């Protein structure tokens, strides 16, 4: 699959391990859900009803949303950490680089191997 001489961002070596490798044929999508919330600055939020457990792989993205739906605005948004906490619960730390609260959609993809 991967070799020791592959490089990732900034030319750093990518060394795959069994712990980081996800083979698509053996993985099952458990859920794909979105939640609307308001945030600015660095935040930590808990979301539920995702169908995950502590061993699930959880992926998330942030998108600004307005009256017409999702859009790419002037605010930078980042996901720093995601942690499946317990049955159905996920903690996410991120940042909405804006001085006041914005409406944000967090979209989750939960995969179980």
CSV table of C-alpha atoms in Angstrom, one decimal:
chain,number,residue,atom,x,y,z
A,1,UNK,CA,0.0,0.0,0.0
A,2,UNK,CA,2.3,2.8,1.2
A,3,UNK,CA,6.1,2.9,1.4
A,4,UNK,CA,8.4,4.6,3.8
A,5,UNK,CA,9.5,7.2,1.1
A,6,UNK,CA,6.0,8.7,0.6
A,7,UNK,CA,5.7,12.3,1.9
A,8,UNK,CA,2.8,14.3,3.3
A,9,UNK,CA,2.4,18.0,3.9
A,10,UNK,CA,5.6,20.0,4.2
A,11,UNK,CA,7.5,17.0,2.9
A,12,UNK,CA,7.2,15.0,6.1
A,13,UNK,CA,7.5,11.2,5.8
A,14,UNK,CA,4.3,9.3,5.9
A,15,UNK,CA,4.7,6.0,7.8
A,16,UNK,CA,1.4,4.0,7.8
A,17,UNK,CA,0.7,1.7,10.7
A,18,UNK,CA,-2.0,-0.9,11.3
A,19,UNK,CA,-3.5,1.6,13.8
A,20,UNK,CA,-3.9,4.3,11.1
A,21,UNK,CA,-4.7,2.2,8.0
A,22,UNK,CA,-8.4,2.0,7.1
A,23,UNK,CA,-9.2,-0.5,4.3
A,24,UNK,CA,-12.4,0.6,2.6
A,25,UNK,CA,-13.9,-2.9,2.0
A,26,UNK,CA,-13.9,-3.7,5.7
A,27,UNK,CA,-15.2,-0.3,6.9
A,28,UNK,CA,-18.9,0.5,7.3
A,29,UNK,CA,-20.4,4.0,7.3
A,30,UNK,CA,-22.4,4.1,10.5
A,31,UNK,CA,-23.8,7.6,10.1
A,32,UNK,CA,-23.5,10.9,8.2
A,33,UNK,CA,-25.1,13.7,10.1
A,34,UNK,CA,-25.0,17.5,10.4
A,35,UNK,CA,-25.8,19.8,13.3
A,36,UNK,CA,-26.4,23.5,13.4
A,37,UNK,CA,-24.8,25.6,16.2
A,38,UNK,CA,-23.4,29.1,16.9
A,39,UNK,CA,-19.8,29.7,17.7
A,40,UNK,CA,-16.8,32.1,17.5
A,41,UNK,CA,-13.2,31.7,18.6
A,42,UNK,CA,-12.0,28.4,19.9
A,43,UNK,CA,-14.8,26.1,21.1
A,44,UNK,CA,-15.3,22.7,22.5
A,45,UNK,CA,-18.8,21.2,21.9
A,46,UNK,CA,-20.4,17.8,22.5
A,47,UNK,CA,-22.7,16.3,19.9
A,48,UNK,CA,-24.9,13.3,20.2
A,49,UNK,CA,-27.0,10.8,18.4
A,50,UNK,CA,-24.2,9.9,16.0
A,51,UNK,CA,-24.3,6.1,16.3
A,52,UNK,CA,-20.6,5.8,17.2
A,53,UNK,CA,-18.7,4.0,20.0
A,54,UNK,CA,-15.3,4.7,21.4
A,55,UNK,CA,-13.6,2.8,18.6
A,56,UNK,CA,-15.4,4.6,15.8
A,57,UNK,CA,-13.5,6.7,13.3
A,58,UNK,CA,-15.2,10.1,13.3
A,59,UNK,CA,-14.5,12.8,10.7
A,60,UNK,CA,-15.9,16.4,10.8
A,61,UNK,CA,-16.1,19.6,8.8
A,62,UNK,CA,-17.3,23.1,9.5
A,63,UNK,CA,-19.3,25.3,7.2
A,64,UNK,CA,-20.8,28.7,7.7
A,65,UNK,CA,-24.6,28.8,7.0
A,66,UNK,CA,-27.0,31.6,6.2
A,67,UNK,CA,-30.6,32.1,5.2
A,68,UNK,CA,-29.8,30.7,1.7
A,69,UNK,CA,-27.9,27.6,3.1
A,70,UNK,CA,-24.2,26.8,3.4
A,71,UNK,CA,-21.6,29.2,1.9
A,72,UNK,CA,-17.9,30.0,2.1
A,73,UNK,CA,-17.8,33.3,4.0
A,74,UNK,CA,-14.9,35.5,5.2
A,75,UNK,CA,-14.5,33.5,8.5
A,76,UNK,CA,-11.8,30.8,8.6
A,77,UNK,CA,-13.0,27.6,10.3
A,78,UNK,CA,-10.9,24.7,11.6
A,79,UNK,CA,-11.4,21.4,13.2
A,80,UNK,CA,-8.6,20.7,15.7
A,81,UNK,CA,-9.6,17.5,17.5
A,82,UNK,CA,-12.4,15.0,17.4
A,83,UNK,CA,-13.0,12.4,20.1
A,84,UNK,CA,-15.7,9.7,20.3
A,85,UNK,CA,-16.6,9.9,23.9
A,86,UNK,CA,-19.1,7.1,24.5
A,87,UNK,CA,-22.1,5.5,22.8
A,88,UNK,CA,-23.4,8.2,20.4
A,89,UNK,CA,-21.4,11.1,21.8
A,90,UNK,CA,-18.6,13.0,20.1
A,91,UNK,CA,-16.5,16.0,21.4
A,92,UNK,CA,-15.1,18.4,18.9
A,93,UNK,CA,-12.7,21.2,19.4
A,94,UNK,CA,-12.5,23.8,16.6
A,95,UNK,CA,-12.3,27.4,15.8
A,96,UNK,CA,-14.4,30.0,14.0
A,97,UNK,CA,-12.1,32.9,13.3
A,98,UNK,CA,-14.6,35.7,13.7
A,99,UNK,CA,-15.2,38.2,16.5
A,100,UNK,CA,-18.9,37.3,17.1
A,101,UNK,CA,-21.0,34.1,16.9
A,102,UNK,CA,-21.8,32.8,13.5
A,103,UNK,CA,-24.2,30.0,12.4
A,104,UNK,CA,-22.1,27.0,11.7
A,105,UNK,CA,-23.0,23.5,10.4
A,106,UNK,CA,-20.7,20.7,11.6
A,107,UNK,CA,-21.0,17.6,9.4
A,108,UNK,CA,-19.9,14.2,10.7
A,109,UNK,CA,-19.0,11.0,9.0
A,110,UNK,CA,-18.8,8.0,11.4
A,111,UNK,CA,-17.0,4.8,10.2
A,112,UNK,CA,-16.7,1.5,12.0
A,113,UNK,CA,-14.1,-1.1,11.0
